[in-house]
XYZ file of C-alpha atoms in Angstrom:
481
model
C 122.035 83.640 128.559
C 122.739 86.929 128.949
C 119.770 88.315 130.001
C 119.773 85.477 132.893
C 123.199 86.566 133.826
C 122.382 90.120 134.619
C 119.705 88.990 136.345
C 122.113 86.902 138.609
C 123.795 89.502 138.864
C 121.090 92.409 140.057
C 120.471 89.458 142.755
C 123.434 89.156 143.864
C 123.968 92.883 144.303
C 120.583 93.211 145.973
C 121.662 90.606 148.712
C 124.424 92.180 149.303
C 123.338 95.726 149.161
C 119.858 94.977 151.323
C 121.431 94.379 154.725
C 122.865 97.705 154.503
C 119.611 98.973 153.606
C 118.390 97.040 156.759
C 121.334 98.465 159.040
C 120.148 101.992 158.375
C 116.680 101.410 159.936
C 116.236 105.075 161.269
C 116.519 106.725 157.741
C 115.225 103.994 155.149
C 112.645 102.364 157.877
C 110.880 98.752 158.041
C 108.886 100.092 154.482
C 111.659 100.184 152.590
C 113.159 97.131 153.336
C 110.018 95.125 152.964
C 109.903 96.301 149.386
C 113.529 95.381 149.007
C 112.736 91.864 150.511
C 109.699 91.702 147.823
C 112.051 92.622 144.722
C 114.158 89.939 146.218
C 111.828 87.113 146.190
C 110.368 88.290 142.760
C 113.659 88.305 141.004
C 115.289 85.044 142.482
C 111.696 82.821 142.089
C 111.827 84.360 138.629
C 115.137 83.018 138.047
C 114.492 79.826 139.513
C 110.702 79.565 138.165
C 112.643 79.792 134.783
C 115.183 77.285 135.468
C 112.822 74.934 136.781
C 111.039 74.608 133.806
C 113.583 74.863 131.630
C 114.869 71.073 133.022
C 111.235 69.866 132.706
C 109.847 70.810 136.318
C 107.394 73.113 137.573
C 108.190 76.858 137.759
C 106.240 76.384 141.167
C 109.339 74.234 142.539
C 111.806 76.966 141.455
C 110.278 79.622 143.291
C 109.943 77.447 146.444
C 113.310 76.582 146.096
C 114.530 80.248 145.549
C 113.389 80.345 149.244
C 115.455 77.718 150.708
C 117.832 79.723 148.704
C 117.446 82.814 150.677
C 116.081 81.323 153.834
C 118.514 79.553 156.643
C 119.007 76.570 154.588
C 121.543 78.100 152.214
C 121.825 81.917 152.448
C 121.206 81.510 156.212
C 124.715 79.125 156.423
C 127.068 80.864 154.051
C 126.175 84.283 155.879
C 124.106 84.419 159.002
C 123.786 87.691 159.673
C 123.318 89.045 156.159
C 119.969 86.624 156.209
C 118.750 87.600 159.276
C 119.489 91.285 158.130
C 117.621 90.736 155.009
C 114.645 88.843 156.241
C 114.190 89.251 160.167
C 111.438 87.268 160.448
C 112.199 87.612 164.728
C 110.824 91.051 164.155
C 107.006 91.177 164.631
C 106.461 94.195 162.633
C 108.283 93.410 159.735
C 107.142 89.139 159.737
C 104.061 91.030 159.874
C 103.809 92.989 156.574
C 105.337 89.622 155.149
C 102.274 87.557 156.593
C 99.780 89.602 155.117
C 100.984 89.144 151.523
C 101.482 85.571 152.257
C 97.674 85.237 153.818
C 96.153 87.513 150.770
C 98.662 84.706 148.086
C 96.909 81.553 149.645
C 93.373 83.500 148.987
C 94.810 83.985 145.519
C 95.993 81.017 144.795
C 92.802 79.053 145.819
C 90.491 80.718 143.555
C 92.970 80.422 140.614
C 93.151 76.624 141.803
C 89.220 76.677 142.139
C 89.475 78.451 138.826
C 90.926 75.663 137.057
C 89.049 72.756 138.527
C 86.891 71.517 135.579
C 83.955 70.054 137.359
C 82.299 69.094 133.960
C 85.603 66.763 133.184
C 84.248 65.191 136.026
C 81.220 64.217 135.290
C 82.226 63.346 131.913
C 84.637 60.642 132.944
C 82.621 59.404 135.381
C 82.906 56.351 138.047
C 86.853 55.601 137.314
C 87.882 59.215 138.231
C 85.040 58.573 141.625
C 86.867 55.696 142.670
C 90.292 56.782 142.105
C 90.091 59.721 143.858
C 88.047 58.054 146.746
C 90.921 55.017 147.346
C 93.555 57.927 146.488
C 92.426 59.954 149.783
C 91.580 57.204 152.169
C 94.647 55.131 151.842
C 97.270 57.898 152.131
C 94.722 59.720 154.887
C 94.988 56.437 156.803
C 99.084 56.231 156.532
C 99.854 59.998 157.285
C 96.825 59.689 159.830
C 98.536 57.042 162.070
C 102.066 58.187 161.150
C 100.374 61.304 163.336
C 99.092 58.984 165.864
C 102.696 57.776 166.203
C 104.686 60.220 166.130
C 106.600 60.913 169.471
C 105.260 63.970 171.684
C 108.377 66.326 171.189
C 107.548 66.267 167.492
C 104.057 67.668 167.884
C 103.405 71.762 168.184
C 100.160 71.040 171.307
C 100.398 67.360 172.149
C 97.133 67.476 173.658
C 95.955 68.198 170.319
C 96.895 65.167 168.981
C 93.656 63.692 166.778
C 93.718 67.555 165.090
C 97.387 67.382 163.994
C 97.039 63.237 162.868
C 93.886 64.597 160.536
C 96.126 67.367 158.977
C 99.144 65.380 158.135
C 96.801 62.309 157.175
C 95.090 65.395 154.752
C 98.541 66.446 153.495
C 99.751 63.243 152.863
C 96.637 62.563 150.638
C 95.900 65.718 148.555
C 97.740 65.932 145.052
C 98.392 69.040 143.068
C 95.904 69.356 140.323
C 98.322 71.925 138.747
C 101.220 69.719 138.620
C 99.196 67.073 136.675
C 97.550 68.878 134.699
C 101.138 70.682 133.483
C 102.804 67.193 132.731
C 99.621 65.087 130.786
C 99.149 68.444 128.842
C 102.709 68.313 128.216
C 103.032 65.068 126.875
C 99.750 65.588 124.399
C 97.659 63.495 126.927
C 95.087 65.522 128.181
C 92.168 64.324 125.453
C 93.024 60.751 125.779
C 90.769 59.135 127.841
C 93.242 58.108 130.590
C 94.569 61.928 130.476
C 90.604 63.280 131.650
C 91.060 60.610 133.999
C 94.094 61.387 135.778
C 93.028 65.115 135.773
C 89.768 64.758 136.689
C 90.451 62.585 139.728
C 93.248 65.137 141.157
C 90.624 67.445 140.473
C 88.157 65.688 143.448
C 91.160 64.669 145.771
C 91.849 68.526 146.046
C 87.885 69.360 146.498
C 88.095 66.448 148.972
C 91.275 67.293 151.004
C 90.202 70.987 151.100
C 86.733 70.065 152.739
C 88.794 67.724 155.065
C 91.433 70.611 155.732
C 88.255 72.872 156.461
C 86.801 70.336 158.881
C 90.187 70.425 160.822
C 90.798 74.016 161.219
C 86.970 73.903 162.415
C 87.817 71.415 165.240
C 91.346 73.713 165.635
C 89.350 76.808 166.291
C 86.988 74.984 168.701
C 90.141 74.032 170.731
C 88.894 70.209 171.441
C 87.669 67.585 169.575
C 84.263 66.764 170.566
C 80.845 65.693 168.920
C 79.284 69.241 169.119
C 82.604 70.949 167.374
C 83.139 67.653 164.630
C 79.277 68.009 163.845
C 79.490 71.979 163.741
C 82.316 71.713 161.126
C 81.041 68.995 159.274
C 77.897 71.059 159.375
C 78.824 74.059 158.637
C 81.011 72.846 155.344
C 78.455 70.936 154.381
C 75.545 73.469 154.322
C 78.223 76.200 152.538
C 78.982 73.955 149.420
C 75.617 73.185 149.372
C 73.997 76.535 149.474
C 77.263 77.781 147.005
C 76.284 75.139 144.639
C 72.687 75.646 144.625
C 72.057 79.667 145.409
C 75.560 81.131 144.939
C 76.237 79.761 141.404
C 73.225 82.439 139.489
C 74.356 85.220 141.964
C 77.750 85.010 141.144
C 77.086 84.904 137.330
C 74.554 87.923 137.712
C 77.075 90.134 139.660
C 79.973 89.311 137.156
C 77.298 89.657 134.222
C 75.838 93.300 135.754
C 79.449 94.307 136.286
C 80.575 93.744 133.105
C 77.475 95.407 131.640
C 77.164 98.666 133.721
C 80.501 99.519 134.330
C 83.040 101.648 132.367
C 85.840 102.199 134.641
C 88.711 99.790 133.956
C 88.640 95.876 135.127
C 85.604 95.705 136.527
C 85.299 92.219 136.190
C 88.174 91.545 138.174
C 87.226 93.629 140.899
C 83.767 92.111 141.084
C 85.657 88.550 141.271
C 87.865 89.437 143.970
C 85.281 90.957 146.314
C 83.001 87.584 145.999
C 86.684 85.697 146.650
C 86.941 87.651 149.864
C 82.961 87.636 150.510
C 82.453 84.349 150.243
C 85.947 83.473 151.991
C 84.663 85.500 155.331
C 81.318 83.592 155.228
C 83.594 80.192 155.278
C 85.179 81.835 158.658
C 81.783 83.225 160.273
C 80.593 79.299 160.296
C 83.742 78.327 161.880
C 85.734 76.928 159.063
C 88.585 78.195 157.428
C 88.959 81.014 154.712
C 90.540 79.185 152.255
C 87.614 77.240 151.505
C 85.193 79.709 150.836
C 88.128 81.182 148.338
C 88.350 78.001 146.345
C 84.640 77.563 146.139
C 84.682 80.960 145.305
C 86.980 79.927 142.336
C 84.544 77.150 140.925
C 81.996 79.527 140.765
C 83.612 82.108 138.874
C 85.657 79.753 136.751
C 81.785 78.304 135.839
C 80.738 81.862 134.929
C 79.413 82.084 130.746
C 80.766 85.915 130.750
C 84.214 85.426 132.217
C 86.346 85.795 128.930
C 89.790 84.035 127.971
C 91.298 87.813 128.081
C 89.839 88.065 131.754
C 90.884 85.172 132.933
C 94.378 85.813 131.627
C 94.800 89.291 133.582
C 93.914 87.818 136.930
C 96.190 84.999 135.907
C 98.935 87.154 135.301
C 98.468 89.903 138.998
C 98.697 86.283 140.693
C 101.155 84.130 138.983
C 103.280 87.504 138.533
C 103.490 88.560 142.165
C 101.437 86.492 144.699
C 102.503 83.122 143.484
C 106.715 83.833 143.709
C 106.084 85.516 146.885
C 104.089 83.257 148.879
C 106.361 80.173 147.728
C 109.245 82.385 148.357
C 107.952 82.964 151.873
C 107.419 79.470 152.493
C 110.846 78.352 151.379
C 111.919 81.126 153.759
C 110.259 78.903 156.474
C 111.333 75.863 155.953
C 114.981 74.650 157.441
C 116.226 72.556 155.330
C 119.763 72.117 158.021
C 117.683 69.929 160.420
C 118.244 66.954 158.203
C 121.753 67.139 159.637
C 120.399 65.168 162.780
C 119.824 61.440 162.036
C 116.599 61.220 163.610
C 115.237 63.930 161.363
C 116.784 62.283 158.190
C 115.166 59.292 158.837
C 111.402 60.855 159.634
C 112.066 62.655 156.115
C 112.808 59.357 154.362
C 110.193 57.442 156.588
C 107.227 60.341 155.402
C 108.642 60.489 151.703
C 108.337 56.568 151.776
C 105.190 56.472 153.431
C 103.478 59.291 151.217
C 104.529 57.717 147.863
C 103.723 54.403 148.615
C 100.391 55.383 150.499
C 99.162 57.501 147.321
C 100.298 54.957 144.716
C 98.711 51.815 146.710
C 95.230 54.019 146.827
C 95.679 55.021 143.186
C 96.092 52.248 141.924
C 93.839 50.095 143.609
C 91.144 53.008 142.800
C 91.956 52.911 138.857
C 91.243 48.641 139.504
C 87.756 48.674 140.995
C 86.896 51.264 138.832
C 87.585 49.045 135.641
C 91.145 50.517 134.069
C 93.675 47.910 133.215
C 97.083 47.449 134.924
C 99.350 49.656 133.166
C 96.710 52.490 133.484
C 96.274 52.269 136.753
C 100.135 52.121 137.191
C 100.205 55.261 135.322
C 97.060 56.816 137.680
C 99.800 55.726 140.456
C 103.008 57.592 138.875
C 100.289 61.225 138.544
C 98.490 61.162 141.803
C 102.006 60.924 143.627
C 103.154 64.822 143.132
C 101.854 67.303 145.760
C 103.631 70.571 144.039
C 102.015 73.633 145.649
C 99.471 72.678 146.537
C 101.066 70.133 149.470
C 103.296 73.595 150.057
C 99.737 75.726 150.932
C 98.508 73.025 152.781
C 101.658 72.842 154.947
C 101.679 77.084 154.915
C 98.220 76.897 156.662
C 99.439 74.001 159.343
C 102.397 76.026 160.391
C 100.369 79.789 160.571
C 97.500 78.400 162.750
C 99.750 75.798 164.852
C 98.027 72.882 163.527
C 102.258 71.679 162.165
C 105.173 72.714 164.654
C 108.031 73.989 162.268
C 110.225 70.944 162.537
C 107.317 68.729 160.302
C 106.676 71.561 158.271
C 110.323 71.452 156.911
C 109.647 67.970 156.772
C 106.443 67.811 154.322
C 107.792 71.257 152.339
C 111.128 68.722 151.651
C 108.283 65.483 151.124
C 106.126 67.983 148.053
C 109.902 69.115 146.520
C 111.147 65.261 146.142
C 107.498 63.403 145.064
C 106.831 66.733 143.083
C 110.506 66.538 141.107
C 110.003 62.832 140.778
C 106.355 62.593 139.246
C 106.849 63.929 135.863
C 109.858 61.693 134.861
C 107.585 58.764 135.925
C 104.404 59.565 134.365
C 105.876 60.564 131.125
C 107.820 56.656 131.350
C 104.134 55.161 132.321
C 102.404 56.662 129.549
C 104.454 55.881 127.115
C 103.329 52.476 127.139
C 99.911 53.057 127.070
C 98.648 52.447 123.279
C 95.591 53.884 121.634
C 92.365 52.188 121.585
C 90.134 52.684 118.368
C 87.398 54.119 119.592
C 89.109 56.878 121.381
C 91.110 57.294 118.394
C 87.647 58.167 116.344
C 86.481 60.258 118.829
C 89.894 62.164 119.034
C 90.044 62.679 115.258
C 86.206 64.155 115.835
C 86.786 66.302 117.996
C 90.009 67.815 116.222
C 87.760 68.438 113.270
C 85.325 69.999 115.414
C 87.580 72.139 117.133
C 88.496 73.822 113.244
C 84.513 74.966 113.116
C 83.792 78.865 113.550
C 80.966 78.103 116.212
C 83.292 76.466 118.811
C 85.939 79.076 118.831
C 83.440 82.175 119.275
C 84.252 83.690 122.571
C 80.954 85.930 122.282
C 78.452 87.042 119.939
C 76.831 90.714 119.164
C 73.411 91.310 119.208
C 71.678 94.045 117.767
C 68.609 95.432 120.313
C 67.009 98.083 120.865
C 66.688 99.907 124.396
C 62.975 98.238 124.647
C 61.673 95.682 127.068
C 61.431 93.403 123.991
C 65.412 94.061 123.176
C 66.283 93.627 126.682
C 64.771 90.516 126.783
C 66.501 89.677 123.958
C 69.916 90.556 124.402
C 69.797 88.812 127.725
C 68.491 85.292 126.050
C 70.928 85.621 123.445
C-alpha cells in the first residue's frame, strides 16, 4: 500500500508539474513534453492496470480507463486547461508524435494477439467451436449492421459512406476479445475442460473472422465507393494473402527465425527478425489494398507457429509490448474517448440502445451456435456469458474506425463505453455459468491423463543438444534433429 501511494503521488505531482513544463515551450520544446505525456500514461495505466486486476478485471480495462482519467472525461472537467496543457491533442505536431506510437501499439498488439491464437485448439475441438463462432459473427454483424443502416445522418462521420460505416460497426459489434476469455476460463481452472477449448477456441475464429471482415472494409474505405470491382479487389486481395501466408509464408518465416537464431551473435536477434516480418508482411497487407493490421496479425500466427521461438523469447517481446505499447495505446484511446456526451439524453440512450443490442446480439448467436453444434443448454448459456466481452480488442477495432474516418468521434465514445461495460460484466457471469457445469467421465479420464503426462521429462523439454560435426553429414543432422 505504500508503494501504490507514492505512486499516486509521483502522478499527481506529474499532472500538476507537466503543464508548466508545457507553458515553457521555447526552452523545454514539444520533445520534452511528449516524454512527460508518455511517463504519464505509463504510470497512471500502471496504477490502474494493477487495480483492475486486483478486483478481478482485466489490467487492459485499467489502462483504458486511466485515459478517461486523464482525457476530457475527468481530468478534462475538474481542470480544463491543465488537460489541454498536458495533452494538446489540437496541436498537429505534438497529436502527431502521439499517433505514431499509437499506430506502431496496434502493429504490436496484433501480432501478440496473432501470437496467442492457438490454431491447433481449433482443430482439436472441432465443429462446436465452427459453429459457434460462425452464428457468434453473423447475428451480432446483422444487429450492429442495421443499427448502422439506421442510424440518423448527423451521427455518421461521411454519410455518403453509409454501407462502409454499417459493415464496421456490424464488425465491432461481433468480434470478442480472445484475451479477455482466455484470462477468465484460465482463471477459473477451465481451460482443459472440454467446454474451456471450446469457448477459447471459438473467440479464437471470431477474431480471425472479424479481422478479415475489418480488412475487407478498410479495402472498400480506401477505394472511396462501394462497388463490385473494389468489394471483389478486397475480398481478393485478403483472400489470396492468407492463402499464400498459410501455404508459402509459414516455412519462410520459420527459416528466417531459425537462420537468425543460428548465425547471429549480437543480442535479440530473434526479436528483431520477428518484428521486421511483422512490419514486412504488414506493408504487403497495404500494397493489395487492405489494411496493415492484418498482415501484422497473420504475421503473429506465423511466428507464434514457429518450432524455434522459445518460452524465454516469447516472454521478452511480451514484456517491450505489454510494458510500454499496450498502456500507451489504451491510454491514448481513453484520451479519445468523451465520456461527458452521455450528459445529452439522446446520447445516453444510443449508449444503452448499442450496449443492449451488442449483448443480446452476441449471446443470441452464441448460443444458438453452441445448439446446432451439439452442446447442451447450460453450455451454451455459458458460450453466451464468454463470447459477450470485447476488452481490447473492441478498443483497437474502434482506434482504427476513428484514425481512418470509418467512426466519427461521437460513436467511438460510444463503442469504447459499449467494450468497458460488456468487458467488466463478462467475467462475473461466466465464472456464475460455469459453475454449474459438472464433469463428465470421460473428460475426467482424459484430464487425469494428461496431468500425468504433463509430469514426463519429454513434454517439458524446450530444446535438445545435438552433438555434430561441421560435415555435410552433421549438418544434415543437426537440422533433422
Amino acid at each position: 500500500p505504500s508503494i501504490v501511494t507514492c505512486m499516486l503521488l509521483a502522478a499527481a505531482a506529474a499532472i500538476i508539474a507537466v503543464p508548466a513544463l508545457a507553458a515553457d515551450g521555447a526552452r523545454t520544446g514539444s520533445q520534452a513534453l511528449f516524454l512527460a505525456e508518455l511517463a504519464l500514461l505509463l504510470l497512471v495505466g500502471r496504477l490502474m492496470g494493477e487495480l483492475a486486476q486486483r478486483i478481478g478485471q482485466p489490467s487492459v480495462m485499467g489502462q483504458l480507463v486511466a485515459g478517461l482519467l486523464l482525457g476530457p472525461s475527468f481530468f478534462g472537467l475538474l481542470w480544463p486547461s491543465g488537460q489541454h496543457a498536458v495533452f494538446p491533442l489540437g496541436d498537429p505536431a505534438q497529436k502527431s508524435m502521439l499517433d505514431a506510437v499509437s499506430e506502431l501499439g496496434v502493429l504490436m498488439l496484433l501480432l501478440l494477439t496473432g501470437m496467442e491464437t492457438d490454431l491447433q485448439m481449433v482443430r482439436r475441438v472441432g465443429r462446436a467451436a465452427i459453429t459457434v463462432a460462425l452464428a457468434g459473427v453473423a447475428i451480432p454483424f446483422a444487429c450492429g449492421f442495421a443499427l448502422g443502416e439506421m442510424l440518423p445522418a448527423a451521427y455518421l462521420p461521411k454519410p455518403d459512406a453509409r454501407l462502409v460505416t454499417a459493415i464496421f460497426l456490424g464488425t465491432a459489434l461481433s468480434i470478442s476479445s480472445v484475451k479477455i476469455v482466455a484470462m477468465v476460463v484460465r482463471e477459473m481452472n477451465f481451460i482443459r475442460r472440454d467446454l474451456g477449448q471450446i469457448i477459447v477456441a471459438s473467440a479464437i475464429l471470431e477474431d480471425t473472422i472479424g479481422w478479415i471482415i475489418i480488412a475487407v472494409a478498410f479495402g472498400l474505405a480506401a477505394a472511396g465507393s462501394v462497388d463490385l470491382w473494389s468489394l471483389g479487389r478486397a475480398v481478393l486481395g485478403t483472400a489470396v494473402f492468407m492463402v499464400a501466408s498459410f501455404t508459402i509464408g509459414r516455412p519462410i518465416v520459420f527459416r528466417l527465425i531459425r537462420w537468425a537464431n543460428d548465425n547471429f551473435r549480437s543480442d535479440f536477434p530473434v526479436i528483431t527478425t520477428i518484428l521486421i516480418i511483422m512490419a514486412v508482411m504488414a506493408l504487403i497487407t497495404q500494397l493489395i489494398g487492405v489494411n496493415t493490421v492484418l498482415g501484422a496479425f497473420v504475421a503473429g500466427i506465423l511466428i507464434g507457429e514457429s518450432p524455434i521461438l522459445t518460452r524465454h523469447i516469447d516472454e521478452e517481446l511480451r514484456g517491450l509490448i505489454v510494458a510500454l505499447f499496450m498502456p500507451v495505446f489504451f491510454g491514448l484511446s481513453g484520451l479519445n474517448a468523451d465520456l461527458t456526451i452521455l450528459r445529452s439524453a439522446d446520447m445516453a440512450l444510443l449508449a444503452g440502445a448499442l450496449i443492449l443490442i451488442a449483448s443480446i446480439g452476441k449471446f443470441v448467436g452464441a448460443f444458438v451456435g453452441g445448439a446446432v453444434g451439439g452442446l447442451s443448454r447450460p453450455e451454451s448459456l455459458a458460450l453466451g456469458c464468454a463470447m459477450n466481452a470485447r476488452g481490447s480488442t473492441e478498443v483497437i477495432v474502434a482506434t482504427l474506425g476513428l484514425s481512418t474516418g470509418l467512426l466519427s468521434q461521437d460513436l467511438f465514445t460510444l463503442i469504447v463505453a459499449m467494450a468497458i461495460v460488456t468487458t467488466m460484466a463478462m467475467p462475473s457471469m461466466l465464472r456464475w455459468a460455469l459453475k454449474r457445469l459438472p464433469m463428465r467421465k470421460k473428460e475426467r479420464l482424459r484430464l487425469e491423463r494428461e496431468e500425468l503426462d504433463e509430469k514426463g521429462f519429454v513434454t517439458n523439454l524446450e530444446r535438445l543438444l545435438v552433438a555434430a560435426d561441421d560435415s555435410a553429414n552433421g549438418r544434415f543432422a543437426a537440422q533433422l534433429a
